């Protein structure tokens, strides 16, 4: 799968995207939403509380690293109330920052709620259910479920590219190395991907 | 432009009218407290129900910081016929979360009205604003070293007492029936007037949080699960912290044991030997809150087989049913009651008792003990990882605290859920005479087919339970109109007569509990 970022940045609209494959639409809308933020601010990736990232999470982190390199900040979240309260304070900050992640449903529920409570802007929110045979996506925004369909389950490359777009929406796609993420292992899991804009909104 | 409207309008309101209202909201509240952009509203719309998000998309969200601002918002809504859906902390997960009941309603978010107005450690009560969370109140009590204990629902650290009580939620301590412990509320009515219930209308009274009933009709109850006003202050009683707290678990291996468990527990609850809201949780509830996921055991679609359930029991040590209770009091009281409890369980000849010392930090015992002792935590969010996909709808029928009834409800629920390819993830919260039978209908919202099945399943649960004379005590906004019908026409007529009298423009949360002057035809 290859994404023409110039195309998606210039011409993406929900009605156009609905006609594309979901994965393509995912990237397009993610890029459009994320591009509304300035690209120079720090990017924080929230990670699950597991000791070792799953293959899906690893693919996502690869994309974020490819976009931000060592400037990328990682932060683990878990169900400890003090962790969620601290996150909410971060999300309420006036300092401009992009917070992205690929979390399990329970933690994602808490993060989205913390974003609401903090008054942060949710620029991207999507459900992903990965089974050995298919990947189901459901892309959500404030008005409508933009689309809901399936993609090829044999590769996790879409996650790498999704993270790359969320972490650096204006970078050229050539910046993203072609990472081989096919695997013989049956990959499964349920995740929520998100991008939250923190700080004062960019009116430019 | 970043603040562009998200394109959603309230029912029956044209764009120009809506924009006039938004201009007035901005003048009243300031730009930063009037949210209309899609990315500002998206976090309000992460619903968990079996419908598209579009059906519960807000047109705007406004935040107030004072009662006077709430009065101003109500005035503007009356002028422009704007329906407003009020949330306090917005943590009504699985019942509608922070989203409005109907598409286009303006959300009035009271999260910034978060002052703890009073905690009286002698008379043991609190008075709070809507945005106060249990976590915030817990910290306040700890910082002031007050010998008081909170009771709260499972999302304890982030949920709030006002919202939970107004929705008639329950907790797990002896004060677990939260509305029973409520004492005095302040309500902004649709005409902008402020009503204080109980003793609150008496100038100079110091018994607003002391004596519930006041004089004449007691009005508090009619504002719960309702849309007759906006509650801006709530008083409630707090339990004195006992010198000794002894939580325990009893593990039962057989699904059919529920009958005997309930028959054994009821007299202990009615007699007050066990004072708190006991929980009887099934294997999948406990396993998922301990971090187990369905995909750990099977990738097969559909419901989880009994064989796998037994495998989970074997590998986790959890029971088919897991009873959590606690004793409170002095050491002497606890010792006496512990003997009564252990003798009662011994007479059953089944069930393994686990004490706090034996359980250590093991989950789910740890978070259950915290809930029973008023320590906030978020462990129960692990439920959402069992199947994944973000779908969760609580089906919560009321049951007699009678073993045969609980067994019948559990079997009926499981058979309907399994028929639709979903799992029975349930618990009974045990009051002296009733049970809140709480079932989390978990499903994958990323899969449209499974979402449709969950919707059909929930409808069938409501229908089949109703045929047996059962009804739910609370439900998500998707099904509130349906559930209101279960309670009969006369009740609905009265509810709508009150609505016409108090809110003739139908601006306050139309559709809440099925009360909507625009939809109800009698």
XYZ file of C-alpha atoms in Angstrom:
726
model
C 0.000 0.000 0.000
C 1.352 3.372 -0.920
C -0.027 6.718 0.087
C 0.310 9.797 -2.058
C 0.395 12.430 0.630
C 0.156 15.348 -1.777
C -3.059 13.847 -3.058
C -4.565 13.275 0.325
C -3.511 16.603 1.740
C -4.882 18.558 -1.173
C -8.005 16.740 -2.032
C -9.172 14.746 0.920
C -12.799 15.185 1.810
C -15.016 12.780 3.649
C -17.154 12.035 0.632
C -14.107 11.343 -1.507
C -12.474 9.244 1.130
C -15.514 7.104 1.693
C -15.066 5.753 -1.801
C -11.490 4.695 -1.169
C -10.314 1.662 0.674
C -10.446 2.139 4.403
C -6.733 1.982 4.880
C -6.277 4.667 2.277
C -9.010 6.732 3.830
C -7.466 6.238 7.242
C -4.228 7.750 6.082
C -5.836 10.526 4.145
C -8.045 11.741 6.911
C -5.332 11.296 9.480
C -3.027 13.441 7.397
C -5.660 16.079 6.839
C -6.540 16.312 10.487
C -2.989 16.218 11.724
C -1.809 18.719 9.140
C -3.967 21.361 10.755
C -1.403 21.437 13.541
C 2.002 22.996 13.264
C 4.573 20.328 12.491
C 7.294 21.665 14.748
C 5.818 20.819 18.142
C 6.810 17.802 20.221
C 5.141 14.466 19.663
C 4.323 12.207 22.581
C 3.405 8.562 21.992
C 1.349 6.857 24.673
C 2.048 3.147 25.030
C 0.214 0.270 26.667
C 1.096 -1.064 30.092
C 2.444 -4.358 28.765
C 6.093 -5.175 29.387
C 6.741 -5.821 25.707
C 4.944 -4.218 22.754
C 2.778 -6.475 20.625
C 3.666 -6.776 16.909
C 0.942 -4.255 16.125
C 2.261 -1.785 18.670
C 5.815 -2.338 17.425
C 4.727 -1.551 13.869
C 3.053 1.637 15.090
C 6.125 2.711 17.043
C 8.332 2.105 14.015
C 6.301 4.591 12.025
C 6.392 7.190 14.768
C 10.162 6.788 15.137
C 10.617 7.099 11.393
C 8.812 10.423 11.516
C 10.330 11.927 14.643
C 13.534 10.051 15.358
C 14.990 10.559 18.786
C 12.819 13.630 19.344
C 9.924 11.285 19.893
C 8.773 11.005 23.502
C 7.261 7.796 24.842
C 5.016 7.574 27.873
C 3.478 4.460 29.320
C -0.088 4.631 30.622
C -1.868 2.230 32.920
C -4.939 2.033 35.139
C -3.395 3.801 38.120
C -5.565 6.848 38.898
C -2.490 9.018 39.471
C -1.222 8.163 35.972
C -4.512 9.132 34.341
C -4.764 12.317 36.404
C -1.211 13.267 35.436
C -2.043 12.646 31.787
C -5.104 14.860 32.073
C -2.914 17.658 33.427
C -0.572 17.210 30.453
C -3.484 17.367 28.050
C -4.669 20.585 29.678
C -1.315 22.277 29.139
C -0.964 25.481 27.133
C 2.228 24.089 25.596
C 1.591 22.873 22.074
C 2.069 19.142 21.713
C 0.676 16.256 19.672
C -0.245 13.128 21.621
C -0.691 9.987 19.550
C -0.991 6.319 20.374
C -2.274 2.844 19.702
C -3.823 1.563 22.912
C -6.044 -1.261 24.046
C -9.701 -0.382 24.467
C -9.706 0.018 28.240
C -6.822 2.470 28.352
C -7.994 4.261 25.210
C -11.370 4.877 26.843
C -9.580 6.606 29.703
C -7.313 8.627 27.412
C -10.168 9.887 25.227
C -12.100 10.831 28.335
C -9.070 12.619 29.764
C -8.815 14.567 26.494
C -12.448 15.621 26.780
C -12.051 16.604 30.375
C -8.921 18.598 29.575
C -10.530 20.366 26.628
C -7.972 18.991 24.169
C -8.723 18.463 20.481
C -9.256 14.943 19.227
C -8.095 15.060 15.626
C -8.098 11.356 14.947
C -9.902 8.440 16.563
C -10.260 4.990 15.054
C -11.029 1.464 16.210
C -9.000 -1.430 14.776
C -9.777 -5.102 15.294
C -6.982 -7.349 14.030
C -7.649 -11.038 13.476
C -5.501 -13.551 11.577
C -7.794 -13.216 8.565
C -8.862 -9.607 8.478
C -8.469 -6.204 9.998
C -11.656 -4.312 10.773
C -11.513 -0.559 11.134
C -14.056 1.966 12.283
C -13.108 5.557 11.919
C -14.920 7.938 14.249
C -15.350 11.664 14.291
C -17.749 14.042 15.949
C -20.466 13.748 13.349
C -20.354 10.407 11.654
C -18.631 7.085 11.552
C -16.726 7.934 8.412
C -16.335 4.420 7.161
C -16.027 0.901 8.358
C -14.403 -1.800 6.302
C -11.596 -4.318 6.172
C -7.973 -4.491 5.080
C -5.401 -7.189 4.456
C -4.345 -8.877 7.681
C -1.045 -10.249 6.415
C 0.852 -7.023 6.935
C 1.037 -4.488 9.712
C 2.536 -1.879 7.392
C -0.640 0.198 7.538
C 0.036 0.743 11.240
C 3.553 1.938 10.514
C 2.261 4.351 7.939
C -0.609 5.501 10.156
C 1.815 6.359 12.967
C 4.080 8.130 10.495
C 1.214 10.280 9.261
C -0.011 11.071 12.775
C 3.477 11.918 14.001
C 4.510 14.012 10.991
C 1.652 14.737 8.608
C 3.569 17.009 6.286
C 6.576 14.770 5.735
C 7.024 13.287 2.295
C 6.145 9.614 2.076
C 9.633 8.941 0.775
C 10.841 9.673 4.286
C 9.211 6.506 5.504
C 11.440 3.490 4.973
C 9.725 0.457 3.524
C 9.620 -1.683 6.615
C 8.844 -5.327 6.121
C 6.199 -6.098 8.670
C 4.761 -9.327 7.334
C 4.901 -12.014 9.928
C 4.351 -15.719 10.172
C 2.785 -15.314 13.591
C -0.950 -14.940 13.832
C -1.459 -11.362 14.895
C -4.572 -10.421 16.777
C -5.830 -7.759 19.062
C -8.086 -4.798 19.418
C -6.693 -1.284 19.432
C -7.690 2.342 19.296
C -5.504 4.814 17.436
C -5.745 8.506 18.215
C -4.150 11.872 17.771
C -4.794 14.649 20.269
C -3.752 18.237 19.792
C -2.727 19.888 23.036
C -2.219 23.582 23.610
C -3.727 26.629 22.055
C -5.415 25.926 18.725
C -3.663 26.991 15.561
C -5.895 29.538 13.892
C -3.591 29.872 10.942
C -11.004 28.160 10.295
C -10.401 26.124 13.398
C -13.698 27.016 14.985
C -15.845 26.091 12.032
C -19.126 24.519 12.995
C -19.193 20.758 12.749
C -22.369 20.790 10.667
C -24.690 19.258 13.241
C -27.810 21.134 14.317
C -30.317 20.568 17.106
C -33.614 19.009 16.105
C -35.949 21.591 14.572
C -33.432 24.438 14.781
C -32.238 26.217 11.651
C -28.643 27.315 11.170
C -29.295 31.027 11.667
C -31.153 30.434 14.922
C -28.397 28.161 16.172
C -25.737 30.728 15.316
C -27.650 33.395 17.240
C -27.666 31.122 20.259
C -23.934 30.429 19.896
C -23.203 34.157 19.796
C -25.128 34.549 23.059
C -23.371 31.556 24.612
C -20.020 33.147 23.737
C -21.045 36.476 25.249
C -22.151 34.740 28.429
C -19.364 32.196 28.844
C -16.406 33.393 26.756
C -15.154 31.813 23.535
C -13.101 29.177 25.323
C -16.227 27.751 26.931
C -18.211 27.341 23.716
C -17.009 24.408 21.615
C -18.314 23.916 18.098
C -15.338 22.555 16.131
C -15.379 18.894 15.169
C -12.093 18.080 16.898
C -13.302 19.732 20.117
C -16.513 17.732 20.066
C -15.034 14.376 19.054
C -14.086 13.345 22.616
C -17.720 13.865 23.657
C -18.837 11.364 21.052
C -16.922 8.173 21.892
C -20.075 6.274 22.546
C -20.056 2.556 23.263
C -23.547 1.788 22.011
C -24.787 -0.258 19.071
C -25.529 2.691 16.809
C -23.487 5.059 14.698
C -21.819 7.921 16.500
C -23.762 10.257 14.232
C -26.964 9.505 16.141
C -25.425 10.994 19.277
C -23.308 13.765 17.786
C -23.584 17.096 19.603
C -23.970 20.426 17.823
C -21.911 22.199 20.470
C -20.653 21.869 23.999
C -20.692 24.674 26.538
C -19.035 24.756 29.929
C -20.335 26.782 32.857
C -18.505 27.740 36.023
C -21.306 29.253 38.094
C -24.963 28.686 38.857
C -25.689 32.105 37.351
C -24.150 30.943 34.078
C -26.325 27.833 34.138
C -29.339 30.096 34.565
C -28.117 32.190 31.620
C -27.701 29.106 29.436
C -31.231 27.975 30.245
C -32.524 31.435 29.327
C -30.754 31.350 25.945
C -31.977 27.823 25.266
C -35.556 28.919 25.951
C -35.201 31.914 23.669
C -33.949 29.813 20.756
C -35.584 26.458 21.595
C -32.183 24.798 21.886
C -32.219 21.371 23.592
C -29.433 21.023 26.136
C -28.012 17.748 27.486
C -26.297 18.199 30.840
C -23.332 16.134 32.010
C -21.423 16.526 35.255
C -18.134 14.664 34.905
C -19.331 12.808 31.777
C -18.158 9.403 32.988
C -21.395 7.514 32.438
C -19.507 4.814 30.511
C -21.751 2.223 28.919
C -24.875 4.277 29.643
C -24.231 6.940 27.002
C -20.865 8.257 28.226
C -20.614 12.023 27.625
C -22.670 12.087 24.432
C -26.116 13.664 24.169
C -29.147 11.429 24.093
C -30.230 12.813 20.737
C -28.267 14.091 17.767
C -27.740 17.823 17.761
C -28.363 18.540 21.421
C -25.989 21.071 22.961
C -23.955 19.520 25.753
C -23.841 21.506 28.974
C -20.636 20.224 30.535
C -20.403 21.077 34.239
C -16.887 19.680 34.708
C -15.571 23.138 35.667
C -18.067 23.498 38.509
C -15.875 21.348 40.688
C -15.846 22.888 44.128
C -16.123 20.775 47.252
C -18.395 23.157 49.128
C -18.343 21.426 52.479
C -17.261 18.247 54.201
C -18.460 17.961 57.774
C -16.418 15.293 59.586
C -18.651 15.437 62.646
C -22.058 15.143 61.019
C -20.481 13.037 58.261
C -21.738 14.614 55.062
C -20.507 16.436 51.987
C -21.931 19.123 49.702
C -20.404 19.254 46.224
C -20.766 20.753 42.778
C -21.358 18.585 39.664
C -17.756 18.465 38.450
C -16.308 17.074 41.675
C -14.912 13.570 41.200
C -14.713 10.839 43.787
C -10.940 10.918 43.322
C -10.863 14.620 44.141
C -13.062 14.109 47.185
C -10.966 11.154 48.323
C -7.803 13.287 48.156
C -9.526 16.081 50.066
C -10.603 13.719 52.836
C -7.122 12.205 53.033
C -5.405 15.592 53.089
C -7.631 16.739 55.935
C -7.333 13.422 57.734
C -11.082 13.125 58.139
C -12.229 9.736 59.500
C -14.686 9.279 56.627
C -15.150 6.713 53.868
C -16.549 7.157 50.370
C -18.812 4.853 48.412
C -18.569 4.915 44.626
C -19.055 2.946 41.405
C -16.165 1.187 39.701
C -14.886 4.152 37.595
C -14.326 5.659 41.002
C -11.289 7.824 40.506
C -12.825 9.824 37.675
C -16.614 9.557 38.136
C -18.432 11.980 40.384
C -20.954 11.694 43.229
C -23.474 14.119 41.766
C -23.790 12.434 38.389
C -23.738 8.916 39.786
C -26.359 9.699 42.410
C -28.612 11.514 39.940
C -28.477 8.436 37.714
C -29.196 6.259 40.777
C -25.904 4.446 40.575
C -24.632 2.135 43.269
C -21.405 1.430 45.099
C -19.942 -1.382 47.158
C -19.851 -0.170 50.768
C -22.619 -0.099 53.397
C -23.533 3.286 51.854
C -23.700 1.684 48.397
C -27.287 2.704 47.580
C -26.235 6.229 46.715
C -29.601 7.893 46.275
C -30.616 6.595 49.700
C -27.643 8.510 51.129
C -28.409 11.712 49.204
C -29.547 14.649 51.351
C -30.450 17.950 49.755
C -29.982 19.168 46.213
C -29.994 22.480 44.380
C -31.698 22.485 41.005
C -31.846 25.120 38.284
C -35.306 24.802 36.752
C -36.117 25.368 33.091
C -37.525 28.820 33.906
C -34.232 29.767 35.533
C -35.470 29.603 39.119
C -33.409 27.803 41.726
C -35.031 25.091 43.837
C -33.400 23.708 46.956
C -34.958 20.473 48.134
C -35.576 19.246 51.681
C -34.592 21.835 54.281
C -32.709 23.885 51.673
C -35.545 26.349 51.127
C -35.564 27.513 54.738
C -33.495 30.705 55.145
C -30.638 30.152 57.590
C -31.261 26.415 57.919
C -28.263 24.327 58.963
C -30.032 21.017 58.356
C -30.040 20.900 54.528
C -27.607 17.963 54.551
C -29.000 16.561 57.802
C -32.731 15.965 57.267
C -33.923 14.707 53.907
C -37.639 15.261 53.937
C -38.386 18.887 54.781
C -42.100 19.662 54.643
C -44.760 18.635 52.166
C -44.033 16.536 49.106
C -40.454 15.283 48.905
C -39.228 16.245 45.465
C -35.653 14.952 45.280
C -36.464 11.661 43.594
C -38.257 13.176 40.646
C -35.088 14.949 39.548
C -33.100 11.691 39.323
C -32.911 9.925 35.951
C -35.047 12.828 34.738
C -35.007 16.056 32.744
C -36.917 18.443 34.998
C -33.963 20.520 36.089
C -30.185 20.885 36.207
C -28.718 19.857 39.529
C -25.959 22.225 40.576
C -25.318 21.089 44.157
C -25.750 17.755 45.896
C -25.485 16.808 49.533
C -24.866 13.251 50.667
C -23.961 11.345 53.772
C -20.549 9.837 54.335
C -19.813 6.699 56.298
C -17.547 7.027 59.331
C -14.378 5.116 58.632
C -14.535 1.922 60.695
C -11.600 0.936 62.898
C -11.512 -2.501 61.267
C -12.227 -3.424 57.653
C -12.105 -7.086 56.662
C -12.711 -7.889 52.999
C -13.045 -11.454 51.807
C -13.866 -13.495 48.735
C -15.669 -16.805 48.413
C -14.964 -18.790 45.258
C -17.617 -21.132 43.830
C -16.764 -23.492 41.009
C -20.152 -24.321 39.557
C -22.428 -21.978 37.631
C -25.452 -23.620 39.280
C -24.192 -22.553 42.726
C -25.789 -19.116 42.324
C -29.049 -20.314 43.857
C -27.446 -21.478 47.107
C -25.126 -18.465 47.288
C -28.024 -16.039 47.215
C -30.130 -18.023 49.684
C -27.209 -18.042 52.080
C -26.358 -14.345 51.643
C -29.858 -12.841 51.910
C -30.354 -13.394 55.659
C -26.845 -12.132 56.344
C -27.671 -8.929 54.436
C -31.168 -8.432 55.892
C -29.898 -9.052 59.427
C -27.045 -6.620 58.896
C -24.273 -9.129 59.575
C -22.896 -8.199 56.164
C -23.553 -4.484 55.756
C -22.127 -3.702 52.363
C -23.356 -4.199 48.807
C -22.001 -7.692 48.215
C -20.954 -8.608 44.687
C -21.403 -12.003 43.058
C -19.364 -11.776 39.858
C -19.082 -14.405 37.163
C -15.888 -15.819 35.705
C -15.631 -13.562 32.664
C -16.125 -10.372 34.655
C -13.389 -11.318 37.075
C -11.009 -12.713 34.481
C -11.175 -9.646 32.254
C -10.599 -7.236 35.120
C -7.567 -9.350 36.014
C -6.149 -8.820 32.504
C -7.386 -11.929 30.694
C -8.485 -11.422 27.091
C -10.678 -13.616 24.973
C -7.941 -13.855 22.351
C -5.690 -15.480 24.991
C -7.921 -18.538 24.763
C -9.656 -18.562 21.397
C -9.817 -16.810 18.055
C -13.135 -18.425 17.162
C -15.932 -15.947 16.496
C -19.121 -16.043 18.513
C -19.706 -16.744 22.167
C -17.108 -18.344 24.403
C -17.807 -22.010 25.096
C -18.364 -23.448 28.563
C -15.283 -25.588 27.997
C -13.148 -22.476 27.619
C -14.797 -20.879 30.637
C -13.762 -23.892 32.707
C -10.247 -23.649 31.253
C -10.076 -20.006 32.363
C -11.234 -21.057 35.839
C -8.487 -23.653 35.979
C -5.697 -21.376 34.822
C -6.705 -18.331 36.872
C -8.053 -19.955 40.028
C -11.183 -17.875 39.711
C -14.620 -19.327 40.282
C -17.662 -19.615 38.079
C -19.041 -17.220 40.704
C -16.889 -15.046 42.951
C -18.463 -13.462 46.022
C -16.883 -10.303 47.450
C -18.014 -8.898 50.772
C -16.531 -7.124 53.779
C -17.065 -6.672 57.471
C -16.845 -3.241 59.123
C -16.698 -2.175 62.748
C -14.677 -2.623 65.872
C -12.463 -5.698 66.199
C -15.046 -7.277 68.487
C -17.881 -6.681 66.031
C -15.856 -7.990 63.124
C -14.775 -11.078 65.070
C -18.362 -11.952 65.954
C -19.634 -11.398 62.432
C -16.694 -13.266 60.880
C -17.667 -16.346 62.856
C -21.286 -16.035 61.709
C -20.197 -15.622 58.080
C -17.686 -18.476 58.064
C -20.163 -20.771 59.805
C -22.782 -19.925 57.199
C -20.452 -20.695 54.289
C -19.235 -23.856 56.015
C -22.831 -25.050 56.264
C -23.075 -24.870 52.492
C -20.291 -27.388 52.145
C -18.881 -25.560 49.156
C -17.062 -22.341 48.407
C -13.437 -21.465 49.185
C -12.974 -18.435 51.427
C -10.061 -16.163 50.525
C -8.951 -13.488 52.976
C -7.010 -10.310 52.247
C -3.901 -11.850 53.751
C -4.175 -14.817 51.402
C -4.951 -12.748 48.311
C -2.198 -10.175 48.780
C -2.014 -7.813 45.809
C -3.652 -10.264 43.412
C -6.254 -8.875 41.032
C -9.205 -8.792 40.972
C -9.297 -9.179 44.778
C -7.255 -6.017 45.285
C -9.525 -3.678 43.350
C -12.636 -5.298 44.830
C -11.289 -4.673 48.334
C -10.497 -1.086 47.363
C -14.034 -0.534 46.094
C -15.451 -1.903 49.346
C -13.196 0.350 51.447
C -13.596 3.567 49.474
C -10.223 3.655 47.720
C -10.601 4.836 44.103
C -9.194 2.776 41.237
C -9.763 2.164 37.533
C -9.101 -1.567 37.314
C -12.547 -2.449 35.986
C -11.760 -0.761 32.658
C -10.097 -4.082 31.872
C -13.597 -5.322 30.993
C -13.325 -3.460 27.699
C -10.323 -5.549 26.680
C -12.109 -8.908 26.995
C -13.494 -8.791 23.485
C -12.197 -5.404 22.372
C -13.686 -3.062 19.820
C -15.150 -0.492 22.167
C -18.738 -1.740 22.470
C -20.247 -1.865 25.968
C -23.881 -1.590 27.028
C -25.025 -2.336 30.558
C -28.121 -4.493 30.790
C -29.215 -4.121 34.408
C -32.442 -5.881 35.363
C -33.632 -5.800 38.939
C -34.122 -9.144 40.650
C -35.480 -10.343 43.940
C -32.663 -11.427 46.258
C -33.946 -14.965 45.904
C -31.746 -17.770 44.656
C -34.175 -19.235 42.164
C -34.815 -15.820 40.622
C -31.128 -15.037 40.228
C -30.477 -18.417 38.674
C -33.378 -17.922 36.275
C -32.159 -14.464 35.234
C -28.566 -15.603 34.784
C -29.601 -18.558 32.621
C -31.972 -16.453 30.534
C -29.396 -13.723 29.959
C -26.652 -16.176 29.075
C -28.811 -18.065 26.591
C -29.856 -14.866 24.790
C -26.336 -13.454 24.715
C -24.840 -16.724 23.476
C -27.536 -17.034 20.817
C -26.291 -13.725 19.427
C -22.660 -14.812 19.609
C -21.866 -12.708 22.691
C -20.749 -13.562 26.213
C -22.478 -13.370 29.567
C -20.254 -11.029 31.591
C -22.322 -10.382 34.671
C -22.478 -9.664 38.350
C -25.161 -9.362 40.998
C -24.895 -6.461 43.427
C -26.653 -7.694 46.539
C -28.927 -5.426 48.546
C -30.944 -6.887 51.435
C -34.011 -7.538 49.291
C -33.087 -6.784 45.708
C -30.302 -7.498 43.300
C -28.920 -5.186 40.660
C -28.136 -7.819 38.042
C -25.565 -5.974 35.965
C -24.482 -7.463 32.638
C -21.905 -5.852 30.380
C -22.921 -6.538 26.789
C -19.464 -6.308 25.252
C -19.055 -6.230 21.480
C -16.768 -5.099 18.722
C -17.892 -1.764 17.288
C -15.274 -2.067 14.560
C -17.368 -4.874 13.075
C -20.742 -3.676 11.736
C -22.166 -7.184 11.721
C -21.294 -7.756 15.369
C -22.647 -4.317 16.255
C -25.958 -5.199 14.606
C -26.023 -8.467 16.552
C -25.400 -6.617 19.813
C -28.275 -4.283 19.046
C -30.605 -7.190 18.306
C -29.367 -8.957 21.417
C -30.081 -5.993 23.680
C -33.583 -5.674 22.266
C -34.195 -9.367 22.837
C -32.880 -9.138 26.389
C -35.348 -6.345 27.101
C -38.229 -8.195 25.443
C -37.642 -11.596 26.994
C -36.985 -10.243 30.470
C -40.126 -8.134 30.238
C -42.166 -11.256 29.449
C -41.003 -12.638 32.801
C -41.952 -9.438 34.641
C -38.407 -8.074 34.876
C -37.250 -4.579 33.961
C -33.976 -2.684 34.113
C -33.272 0.073 36.634
C -31.071 2.078 34.304
C -30.115 1.911 30.636
C -28.034 3.630 27.984
C -29.532 6.443 25.942
C -30.063 4.208 22.899
C -32.743 2.212 24.745
C -34.291 4.699 27.187
C -37.462 5.227 25.170
C -37.887 1.447 24.889
C -37.398 0.886 28.618
C -39.760 3.723 29.569
C -42.522 1.777 27.800
C -41.936 -1.165 30.155
C -43.088 0.890 33.107
C -46.549 1.661 31.740
C -48.623 4.426 30.188
C -49.903 6.053 33.355
C -46.401 6.623 34.667
C -45.380 8.085 31.327
C -48.437 10.356 31.231
C -47.596 11.702 34.670
C -43.949 12.190 33.722
C -44.942 14.174 30.645
C -47.504 16.225 32.579
C -44.713 17.236 34.955
C -42.466 17.983 31.987
C -45.096 20.239 30.394
C -45.495 22.101 33.677
C -41.809 22.590 34.406
C -40.246 22.743 30.943
C -42.883 23.646 28.365
C -40.276 24.405 25.705
C -38.803 20.912 26.158
C -35.265 22.285 26.318
C -33.839 20.142 29.128
C -32.460 16.820 27.865
C -35.439 15.754 25.746
C -35.500 11.977 25.514
C -33.929 11.361 28.922
C -35.691 8.295 30.348
C -38.099 8.523 27.411
C -39.465 11.921 28.498
C -39.788 14.093 25.397
C -42.713 16.428 24.704
C -41.960 16.362 20.979
C -42.091 12.589 20.655
C -44.550 11.300 23.240
C -48.069 10.964 21.959
C -49.594 9.290 24.995
